[in-house]
CSV table of C-alpha atoms in Angstrom, one decimal:
chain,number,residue,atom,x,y,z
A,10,UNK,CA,11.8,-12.3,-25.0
A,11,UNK,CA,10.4,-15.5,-23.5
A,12,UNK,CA,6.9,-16.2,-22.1
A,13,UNK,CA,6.1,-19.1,-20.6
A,14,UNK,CA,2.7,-20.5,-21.1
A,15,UNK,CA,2.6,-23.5,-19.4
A,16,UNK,CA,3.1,-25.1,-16.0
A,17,UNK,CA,6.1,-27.4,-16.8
A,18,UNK,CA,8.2,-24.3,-18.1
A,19,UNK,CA,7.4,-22.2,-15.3
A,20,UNK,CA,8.6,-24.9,-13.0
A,21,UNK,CA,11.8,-25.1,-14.6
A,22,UNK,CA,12.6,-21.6,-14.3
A,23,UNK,CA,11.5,-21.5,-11.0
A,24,UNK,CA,14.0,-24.7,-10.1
A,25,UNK,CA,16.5,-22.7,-11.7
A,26,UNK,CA,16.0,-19.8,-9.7
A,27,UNK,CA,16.4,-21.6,-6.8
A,28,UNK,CA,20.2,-21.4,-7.3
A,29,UNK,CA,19.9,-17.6,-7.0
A,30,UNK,CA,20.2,-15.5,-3.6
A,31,UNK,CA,17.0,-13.2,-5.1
A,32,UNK,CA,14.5,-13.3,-8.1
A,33,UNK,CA,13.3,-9.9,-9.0
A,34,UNK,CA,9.4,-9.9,-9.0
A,35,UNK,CA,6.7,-7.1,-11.0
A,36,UNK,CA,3.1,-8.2,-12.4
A,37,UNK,CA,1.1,-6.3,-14.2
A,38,UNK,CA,-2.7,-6.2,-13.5
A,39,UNK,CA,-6.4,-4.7,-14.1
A,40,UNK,CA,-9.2,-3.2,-11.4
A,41,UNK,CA,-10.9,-0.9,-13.0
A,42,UNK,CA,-14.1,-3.2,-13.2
A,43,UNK,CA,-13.4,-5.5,-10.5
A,44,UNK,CA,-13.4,-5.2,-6.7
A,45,UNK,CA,-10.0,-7.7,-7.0
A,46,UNK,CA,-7.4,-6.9,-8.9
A,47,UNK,CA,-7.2,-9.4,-12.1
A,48,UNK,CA,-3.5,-11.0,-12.8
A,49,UNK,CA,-2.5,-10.4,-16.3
A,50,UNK,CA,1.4,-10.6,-16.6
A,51,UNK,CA,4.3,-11.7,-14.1
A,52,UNK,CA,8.0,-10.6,-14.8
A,53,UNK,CA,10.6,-12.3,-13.2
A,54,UNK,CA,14.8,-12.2,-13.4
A,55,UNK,CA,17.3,-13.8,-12.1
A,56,UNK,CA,20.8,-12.4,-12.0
A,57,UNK,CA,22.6,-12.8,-15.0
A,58,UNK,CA,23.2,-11.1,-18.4
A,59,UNK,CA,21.5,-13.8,-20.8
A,60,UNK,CA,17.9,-13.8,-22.1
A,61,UNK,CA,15.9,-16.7,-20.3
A,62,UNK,CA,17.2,-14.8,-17.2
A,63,UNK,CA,14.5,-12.7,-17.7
A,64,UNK,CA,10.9,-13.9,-18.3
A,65,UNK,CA,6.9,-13.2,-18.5
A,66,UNK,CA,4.8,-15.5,-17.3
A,67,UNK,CA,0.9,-15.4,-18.3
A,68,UNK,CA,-1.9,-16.1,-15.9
A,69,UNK,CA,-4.2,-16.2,-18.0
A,70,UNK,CA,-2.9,-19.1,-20.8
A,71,UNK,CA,-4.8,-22.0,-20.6
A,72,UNK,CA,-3.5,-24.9,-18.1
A,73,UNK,CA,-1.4,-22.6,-16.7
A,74,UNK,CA,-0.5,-23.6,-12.7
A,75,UNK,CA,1.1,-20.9,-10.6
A,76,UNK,CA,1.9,-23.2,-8.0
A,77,UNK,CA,5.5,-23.8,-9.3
A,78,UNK,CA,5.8,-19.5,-8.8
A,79,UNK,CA,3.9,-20.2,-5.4
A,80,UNK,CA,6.6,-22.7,-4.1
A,81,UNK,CA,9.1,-20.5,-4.9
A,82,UNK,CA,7.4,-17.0,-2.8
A,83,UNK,CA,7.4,-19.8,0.0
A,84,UNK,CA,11.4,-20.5,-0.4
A,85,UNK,CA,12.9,-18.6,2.5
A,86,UNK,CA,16.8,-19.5,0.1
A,87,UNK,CA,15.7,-17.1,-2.2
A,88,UNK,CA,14.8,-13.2,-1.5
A,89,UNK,CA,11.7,-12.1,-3.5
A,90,UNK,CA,12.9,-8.2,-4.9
A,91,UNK,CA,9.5,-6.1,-5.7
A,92,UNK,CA,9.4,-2.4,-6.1
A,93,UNK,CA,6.6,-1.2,-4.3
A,94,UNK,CA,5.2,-4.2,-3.5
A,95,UNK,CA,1.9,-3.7,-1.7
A,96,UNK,CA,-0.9,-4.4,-4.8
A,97,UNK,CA,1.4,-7.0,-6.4
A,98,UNK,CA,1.6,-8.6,-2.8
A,99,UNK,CA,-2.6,-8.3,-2.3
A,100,UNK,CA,-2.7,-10.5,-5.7
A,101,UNK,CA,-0.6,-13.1,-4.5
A,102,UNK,CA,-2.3,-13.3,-1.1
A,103,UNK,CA,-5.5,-13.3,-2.4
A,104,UNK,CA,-5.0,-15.4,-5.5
A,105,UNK,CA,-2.7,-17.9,-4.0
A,106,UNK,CA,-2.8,-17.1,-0.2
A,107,UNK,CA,0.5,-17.2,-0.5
A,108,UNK,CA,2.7,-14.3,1.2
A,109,UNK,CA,6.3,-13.8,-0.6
A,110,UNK,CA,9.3,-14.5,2.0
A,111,UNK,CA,11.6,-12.8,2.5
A,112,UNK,CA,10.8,-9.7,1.1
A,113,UNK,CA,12.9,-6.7,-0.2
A,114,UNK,CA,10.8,-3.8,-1.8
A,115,UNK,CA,13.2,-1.3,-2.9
A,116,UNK,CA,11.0,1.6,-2.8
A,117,UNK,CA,11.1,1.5,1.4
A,118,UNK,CA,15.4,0.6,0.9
A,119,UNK,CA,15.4,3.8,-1.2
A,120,UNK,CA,13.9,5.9,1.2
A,121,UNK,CA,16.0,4.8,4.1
A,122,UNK,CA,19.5,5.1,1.6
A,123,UNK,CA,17.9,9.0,1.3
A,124,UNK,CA,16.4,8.8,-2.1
A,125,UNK,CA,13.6,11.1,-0.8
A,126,UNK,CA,9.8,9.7,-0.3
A,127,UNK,CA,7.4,7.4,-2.4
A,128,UNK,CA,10.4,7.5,-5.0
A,129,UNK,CA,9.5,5.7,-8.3
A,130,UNK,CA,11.5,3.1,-10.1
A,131,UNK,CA,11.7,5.2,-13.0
A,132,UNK,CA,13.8,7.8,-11.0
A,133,UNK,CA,15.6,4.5,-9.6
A,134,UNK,CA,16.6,3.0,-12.4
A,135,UNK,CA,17.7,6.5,-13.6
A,136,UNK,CA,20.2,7.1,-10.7
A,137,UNK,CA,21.2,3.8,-10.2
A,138,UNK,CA,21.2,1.8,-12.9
A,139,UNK,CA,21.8,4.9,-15.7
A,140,UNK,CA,19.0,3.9,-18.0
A,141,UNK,CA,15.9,4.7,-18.9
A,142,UNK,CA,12.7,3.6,-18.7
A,143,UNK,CA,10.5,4.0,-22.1
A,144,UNK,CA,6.8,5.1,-20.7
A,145,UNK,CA,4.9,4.0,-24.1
A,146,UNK,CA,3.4,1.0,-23.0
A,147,UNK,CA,2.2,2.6,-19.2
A,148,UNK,CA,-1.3,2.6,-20.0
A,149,UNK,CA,-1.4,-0.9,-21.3
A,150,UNK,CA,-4.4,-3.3,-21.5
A,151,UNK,CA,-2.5,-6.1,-20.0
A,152,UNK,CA,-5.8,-8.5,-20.7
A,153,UNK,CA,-5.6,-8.1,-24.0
A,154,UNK,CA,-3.5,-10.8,-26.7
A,155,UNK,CA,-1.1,-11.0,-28.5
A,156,UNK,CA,1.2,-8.6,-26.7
A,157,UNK,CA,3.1,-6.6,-28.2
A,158,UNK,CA,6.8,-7.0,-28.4
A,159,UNK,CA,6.9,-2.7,-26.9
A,160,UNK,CA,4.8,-4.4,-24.2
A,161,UNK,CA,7.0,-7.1,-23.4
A,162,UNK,CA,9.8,-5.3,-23.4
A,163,UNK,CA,8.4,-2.3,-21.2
A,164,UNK,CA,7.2,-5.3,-18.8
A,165,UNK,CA,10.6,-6.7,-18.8
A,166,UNK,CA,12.4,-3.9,-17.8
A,167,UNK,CA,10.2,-3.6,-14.4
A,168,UNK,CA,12.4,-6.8,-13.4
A,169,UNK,CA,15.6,-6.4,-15.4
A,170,UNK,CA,16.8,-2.6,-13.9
A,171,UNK,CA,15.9,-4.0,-10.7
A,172,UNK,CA,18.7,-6.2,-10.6
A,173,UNK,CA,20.5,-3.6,-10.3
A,174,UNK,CA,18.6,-1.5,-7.9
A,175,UNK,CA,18.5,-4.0,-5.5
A,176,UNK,CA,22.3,-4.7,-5.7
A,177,UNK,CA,23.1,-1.3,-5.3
A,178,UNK,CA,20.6,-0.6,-2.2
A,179,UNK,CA,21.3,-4.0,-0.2
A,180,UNK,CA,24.8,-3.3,-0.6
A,181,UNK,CA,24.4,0.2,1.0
A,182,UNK,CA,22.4,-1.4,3.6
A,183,UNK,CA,24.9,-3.2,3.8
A,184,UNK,CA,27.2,-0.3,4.6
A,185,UNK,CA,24.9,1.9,6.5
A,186,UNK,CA,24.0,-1.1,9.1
A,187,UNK,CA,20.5,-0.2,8.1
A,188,UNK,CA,19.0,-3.6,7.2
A,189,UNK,CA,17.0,-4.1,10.5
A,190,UNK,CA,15.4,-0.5,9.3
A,191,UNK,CA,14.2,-2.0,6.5
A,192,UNK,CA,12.7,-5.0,8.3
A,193,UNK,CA,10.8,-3.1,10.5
A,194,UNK,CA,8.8,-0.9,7.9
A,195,UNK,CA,8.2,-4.2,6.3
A,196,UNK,CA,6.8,-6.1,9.1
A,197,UNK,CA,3.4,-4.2,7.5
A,198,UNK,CA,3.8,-5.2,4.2
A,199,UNK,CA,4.2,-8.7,5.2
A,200,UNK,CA,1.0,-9.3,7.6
A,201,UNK,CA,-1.4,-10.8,5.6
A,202,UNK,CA,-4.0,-9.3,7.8
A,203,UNK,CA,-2.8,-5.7,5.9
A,204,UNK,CA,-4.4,-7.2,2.6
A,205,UNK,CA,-8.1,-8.2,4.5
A,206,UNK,CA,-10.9,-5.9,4.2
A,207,UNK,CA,-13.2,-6.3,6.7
A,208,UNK,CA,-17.1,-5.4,6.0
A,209,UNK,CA,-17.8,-4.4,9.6
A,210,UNK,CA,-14.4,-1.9,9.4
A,211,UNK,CA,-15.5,0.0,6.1
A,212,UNK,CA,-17.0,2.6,7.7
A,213,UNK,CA,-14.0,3.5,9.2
A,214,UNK,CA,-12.5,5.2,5.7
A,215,UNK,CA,-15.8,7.0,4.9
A,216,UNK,CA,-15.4,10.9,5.3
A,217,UNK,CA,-18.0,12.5,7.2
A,218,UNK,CA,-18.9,16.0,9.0
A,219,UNK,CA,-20.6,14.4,11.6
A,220,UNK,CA,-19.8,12.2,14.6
A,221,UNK,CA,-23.2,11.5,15.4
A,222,UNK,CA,-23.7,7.9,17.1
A,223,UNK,CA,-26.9,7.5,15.3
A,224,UNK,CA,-25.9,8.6,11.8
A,225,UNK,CA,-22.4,6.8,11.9
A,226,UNK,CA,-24.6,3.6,12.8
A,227,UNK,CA,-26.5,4.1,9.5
A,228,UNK,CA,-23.0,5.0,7.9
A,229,UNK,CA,-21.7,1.5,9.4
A,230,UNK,CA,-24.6,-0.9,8.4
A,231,UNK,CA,-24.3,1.0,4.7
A,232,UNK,CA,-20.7,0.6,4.5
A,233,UNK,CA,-20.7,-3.2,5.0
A,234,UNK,CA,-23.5,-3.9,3.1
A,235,UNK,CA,-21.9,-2.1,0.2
A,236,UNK,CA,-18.1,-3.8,0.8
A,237,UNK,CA,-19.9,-7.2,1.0
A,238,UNK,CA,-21.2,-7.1,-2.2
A,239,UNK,CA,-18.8,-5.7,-3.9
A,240,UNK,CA,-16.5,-8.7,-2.6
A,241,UNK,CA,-19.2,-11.2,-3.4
A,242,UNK,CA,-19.7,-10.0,-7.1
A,243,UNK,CA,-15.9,-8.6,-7.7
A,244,UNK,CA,-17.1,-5.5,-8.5
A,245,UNK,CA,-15.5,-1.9,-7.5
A,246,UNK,CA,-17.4,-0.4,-4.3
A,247,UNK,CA,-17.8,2.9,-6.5
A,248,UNK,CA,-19.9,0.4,-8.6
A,249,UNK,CA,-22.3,-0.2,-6.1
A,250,UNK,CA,-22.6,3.6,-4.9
A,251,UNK,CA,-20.3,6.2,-4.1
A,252,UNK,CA,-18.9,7.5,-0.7
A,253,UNK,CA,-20.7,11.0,-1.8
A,254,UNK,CA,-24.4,8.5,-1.9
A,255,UNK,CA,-23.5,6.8,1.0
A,256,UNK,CA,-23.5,10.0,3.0
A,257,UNK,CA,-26.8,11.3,2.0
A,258,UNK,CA,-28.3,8.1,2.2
A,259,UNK,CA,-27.1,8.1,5.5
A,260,UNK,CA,-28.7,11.3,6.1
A,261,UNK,CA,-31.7,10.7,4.0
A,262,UNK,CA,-32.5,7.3,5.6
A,263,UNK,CA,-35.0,6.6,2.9
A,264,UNK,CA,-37.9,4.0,3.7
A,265,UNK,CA,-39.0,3.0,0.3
A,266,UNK,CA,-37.5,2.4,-3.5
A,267,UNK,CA,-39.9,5.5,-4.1
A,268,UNK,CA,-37.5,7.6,-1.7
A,269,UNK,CA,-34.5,6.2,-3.3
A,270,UNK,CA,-35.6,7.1,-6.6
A,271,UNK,CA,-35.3,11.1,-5.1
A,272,UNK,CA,-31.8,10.3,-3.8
A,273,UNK,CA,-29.7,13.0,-5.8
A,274,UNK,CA,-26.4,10.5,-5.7
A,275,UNK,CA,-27.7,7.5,-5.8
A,276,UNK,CA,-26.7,5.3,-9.2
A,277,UNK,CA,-29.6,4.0,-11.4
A,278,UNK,CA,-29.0,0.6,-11.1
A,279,UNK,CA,-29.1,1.3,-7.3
A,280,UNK,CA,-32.6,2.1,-7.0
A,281,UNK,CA,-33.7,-1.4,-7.5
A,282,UNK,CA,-33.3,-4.4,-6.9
A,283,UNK,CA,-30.6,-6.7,-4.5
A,284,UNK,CA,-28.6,-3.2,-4.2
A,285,UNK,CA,-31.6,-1.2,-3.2
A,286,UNK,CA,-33.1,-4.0,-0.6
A,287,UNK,CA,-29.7,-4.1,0.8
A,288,UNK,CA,-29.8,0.0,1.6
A,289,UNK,CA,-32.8,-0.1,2.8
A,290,UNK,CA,-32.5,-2.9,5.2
A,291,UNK,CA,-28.9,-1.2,6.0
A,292,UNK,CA,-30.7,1.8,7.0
A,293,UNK,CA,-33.5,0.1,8.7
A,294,UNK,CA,-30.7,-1.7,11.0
A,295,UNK,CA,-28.8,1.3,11.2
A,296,UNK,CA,-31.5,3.1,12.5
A,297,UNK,CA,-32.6,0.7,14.9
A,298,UNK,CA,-29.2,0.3,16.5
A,299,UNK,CA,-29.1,0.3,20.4
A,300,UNK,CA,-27.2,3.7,21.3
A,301,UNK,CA,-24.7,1.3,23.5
A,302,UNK,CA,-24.0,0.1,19.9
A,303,UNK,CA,-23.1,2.8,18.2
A,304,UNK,CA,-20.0,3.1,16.1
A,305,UNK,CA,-16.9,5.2,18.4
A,306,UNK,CA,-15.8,8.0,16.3
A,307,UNK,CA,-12.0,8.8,16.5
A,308,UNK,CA,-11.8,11.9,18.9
A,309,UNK,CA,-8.1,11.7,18.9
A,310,UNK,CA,-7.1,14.8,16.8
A,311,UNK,CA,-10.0,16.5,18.9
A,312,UNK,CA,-8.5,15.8,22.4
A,313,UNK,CA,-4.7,16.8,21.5
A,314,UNK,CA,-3.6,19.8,23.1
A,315,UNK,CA,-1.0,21.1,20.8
A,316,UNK,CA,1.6,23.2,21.5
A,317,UNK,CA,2.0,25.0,18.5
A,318,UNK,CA,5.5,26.6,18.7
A,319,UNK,CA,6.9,23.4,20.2
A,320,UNK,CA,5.4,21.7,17.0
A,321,UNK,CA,7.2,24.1,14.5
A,322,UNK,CA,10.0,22.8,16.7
A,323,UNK,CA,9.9,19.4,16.3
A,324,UNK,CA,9.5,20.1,12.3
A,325,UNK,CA,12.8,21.8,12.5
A,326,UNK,CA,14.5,19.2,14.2
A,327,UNK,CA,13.3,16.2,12.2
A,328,UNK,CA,14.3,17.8,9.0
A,329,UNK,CA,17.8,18.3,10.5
A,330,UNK,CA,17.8,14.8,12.1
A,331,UNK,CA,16.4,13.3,8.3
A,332,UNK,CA,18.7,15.1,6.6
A,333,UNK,CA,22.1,14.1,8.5
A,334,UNK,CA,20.6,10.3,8.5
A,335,UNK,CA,20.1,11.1,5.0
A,336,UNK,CA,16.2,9.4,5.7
A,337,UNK,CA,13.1,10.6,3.9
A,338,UNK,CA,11.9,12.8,6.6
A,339,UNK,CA,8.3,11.6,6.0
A,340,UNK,CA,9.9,8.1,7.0
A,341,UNK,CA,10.5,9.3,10.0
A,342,UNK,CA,7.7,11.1,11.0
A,343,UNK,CA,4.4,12.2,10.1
A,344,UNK,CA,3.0,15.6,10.8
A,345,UNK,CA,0.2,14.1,12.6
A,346,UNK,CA,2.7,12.3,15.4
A,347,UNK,CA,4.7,15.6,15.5
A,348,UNK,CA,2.0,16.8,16.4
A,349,UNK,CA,1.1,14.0,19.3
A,350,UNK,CA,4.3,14.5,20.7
A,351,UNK,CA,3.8,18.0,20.9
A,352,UNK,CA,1.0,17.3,22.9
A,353,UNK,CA,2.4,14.9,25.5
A,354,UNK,CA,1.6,11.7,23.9
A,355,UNK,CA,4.3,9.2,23.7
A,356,UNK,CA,2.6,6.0,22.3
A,357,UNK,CA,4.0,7.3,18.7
A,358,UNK,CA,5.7,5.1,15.8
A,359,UNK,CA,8.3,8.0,15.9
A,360,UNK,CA,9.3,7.3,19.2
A,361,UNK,CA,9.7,3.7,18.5
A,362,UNK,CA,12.8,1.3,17.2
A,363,UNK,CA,15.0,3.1,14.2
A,364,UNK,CA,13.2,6.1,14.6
A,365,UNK,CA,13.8,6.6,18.1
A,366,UNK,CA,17.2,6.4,17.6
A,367,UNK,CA,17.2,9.0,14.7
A,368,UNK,CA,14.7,11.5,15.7
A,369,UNK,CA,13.0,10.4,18.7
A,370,UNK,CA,15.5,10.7,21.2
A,371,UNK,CA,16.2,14.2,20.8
A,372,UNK,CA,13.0,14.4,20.0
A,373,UNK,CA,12.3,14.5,24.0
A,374,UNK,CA,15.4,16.0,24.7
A,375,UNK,CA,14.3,18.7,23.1
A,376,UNK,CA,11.2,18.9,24.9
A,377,UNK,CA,13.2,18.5,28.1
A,378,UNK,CA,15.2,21.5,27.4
A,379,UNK,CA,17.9,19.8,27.4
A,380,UNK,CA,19.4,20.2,23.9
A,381,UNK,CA,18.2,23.0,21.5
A,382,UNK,CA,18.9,24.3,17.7
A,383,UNK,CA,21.0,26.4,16.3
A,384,UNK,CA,21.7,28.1,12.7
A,385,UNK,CA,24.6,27.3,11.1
A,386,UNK,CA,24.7,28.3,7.4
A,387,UNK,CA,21.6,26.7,5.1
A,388,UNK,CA,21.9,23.6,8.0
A,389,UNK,CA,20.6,23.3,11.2
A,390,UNK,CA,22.2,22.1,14.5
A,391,UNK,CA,21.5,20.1,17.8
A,392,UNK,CA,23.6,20.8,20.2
A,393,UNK,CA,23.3,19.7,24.2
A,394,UNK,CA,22.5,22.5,27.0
């Protein structure tokens, strides 16, 4: 098992894999105690049966350049295979602003060749390539050194299998005329603007049973505050307080460290210092903002007038429509735009490109009366009116 330690070798494998039509790509990483994730391992393979097809590279060896790997993620010759690639991707755009082209994840392939939803490399490599994967190593503390050679050989086979895995699933890409599918759901993946958090947008993901302007205000100012420093001192949010804190502080609007030392939720190490003057002086602007300035909540959900039966419906026909296009049906559709279709709105993803042409279509057909379902056996059948 090779790991290459310092910039000259990486460039050299990288040159060499410049010959290739892909290099298969994993890392392996911490973020428990960090607000970014820290780089602890890369796996890479090229096709080909010998050793030094396959190697680790490690970040964190002394004098070690990445820019070789970087040059390589900008090599448009050369597809990048990830499985799942969304953190490993945040590393590399983040670390290296660098954004892999082009991209193949196999775990959006797999659910458009009908492996079901989410599906994990370990069931992957199972079906595909007829191996499997030894677990031992899972809860590794990449940081640490020496590795192990269990570790290096668990890390290795994240890139190794997938040789395989990608073959197999390009090919039937291949043979479906399903490529353009998997371009589409990757257009996401592939915007860098997917892997920016924006302080002034955290609010947005905290969870609470009010919509008042006022109160989400004080929800907004606290929100930012919190995702600011947590970027600034690459620390996890939940280090600097908790959703659950935010919320009562939000409600509690203290004035003082005095009333922050009564907040229930509220962490020790919150109830002084740079963390405590930012709550209070988050609170104090969120209090004081102008009402034309308050934060929108999303009324969306609240305004749909859903159909119920014609829902139920919809649910019946995308299950038939996934399961003859042999499509994860969750792929396809979420409950929530069955749901806005079933309430007249047609601005949905499921109405859109591939999915238009698998579901969406009859879809509004069916809502048209002009096709309609029909038992046949365990399956279920469209057929026109």
């Amino acid at each position: 098992m090779i790991t290459i330690t310092d910039t000259d070798a990486l460039a050299a494998f990288c040159d060499r894999a410049r010959s290739h039509d892909y290099v298969t790509v994993d890392t392996e990483f911490l973020r428990e105690r960090t607000y970014y994730a820290k780089l602890c391992l890369i796996q890479l393979a090229v096709p080909g049966p010998d050793e030094d097809d396959a190697v680790l590279v490690d970040p964190l060896a002394d004098g070690l350049s990445l820019e070789p790997l970087y040059a390589l993620f900008r090599d448009e010759s050369v597809v990048k295979v990830f499985h799942a690639a969304r953190q490993d991707l945040e590393i590399f755009v983040h670390d290296g602003d660098v954004m892999p082209r082009p991209l193949f994840d196999t775990q959006v392939a797999a659910m458009v060749c009908g492996f079901g939803e989410q599906v994990g490399y370990e069931t992957l490599v199972k079906k595909i390539a007829k191996a499997q994967i030894d677990k031992s190593s899972r809860f590794t503390d990449w940081s640490r050194r020496p590795l192990t050679d269990a570790q290096k050989a668990y890390a290795l086979a994240d890139v190794t299998h997938l040789r395989e895995v990608y073959e197999y699933l390009a090919a039937e890409l291949d043979r479906t005329g399903r490529r353009d599918w998997v371009e589409e759901e990757l257009a996401v993946l592939t915007d860098r603007q997917t892997y920016v958090t924006r302080p002034e947008d955290a609010w947005k993901r905290v969870k609470t049973r009010t919509n008042s302007g006022k109160f989400l205000a004080v929800v907004r100012e606290l929100a930012a505050f919190r995702e600011s420093y947590a970027q600034s001192r690459d620390v996890p949010r939940s280090r600097v307080f908790k959703d659950d804190a935010l919320v009562e502080l939000a409600s509690t609007r203290p004035q003082s460290e005095a009333d922050l030392g009564r907040t229930r939720l509220l962490l020790r190490e919150a109830r002084k210092g740079e963390i405590a003057d930012g709550i209070l002086d988050a609170v104090k602007r969120g209090a004081a903002c102008d009402p034309a300035e308050y934060p929108a909540p999303d009324r969306t959900r609240e305004r749909l007038q859903v159909n119920p039966a014609l829902a139920d419906l919809l649910r019946v026909l995308l299950k038939a429509k996934a399961d003859a296009a042999g499509v994860a049906q969750k792929l396809v559709a979420t409950s929530a735009d069955l749901d806005m279709i079933a309430a007249g709105e047609r601005d949905v993803q499921a109405l859109r490109g591939w999915r238009k042409t698998v579901f969406g279509r009859d879809a509004l057909r069916l809502i048209e009366g002009r096709v309609a379902l029909r038992a046949e056996g365990a399956s279920v059948v469209v057929f026109d009116l």
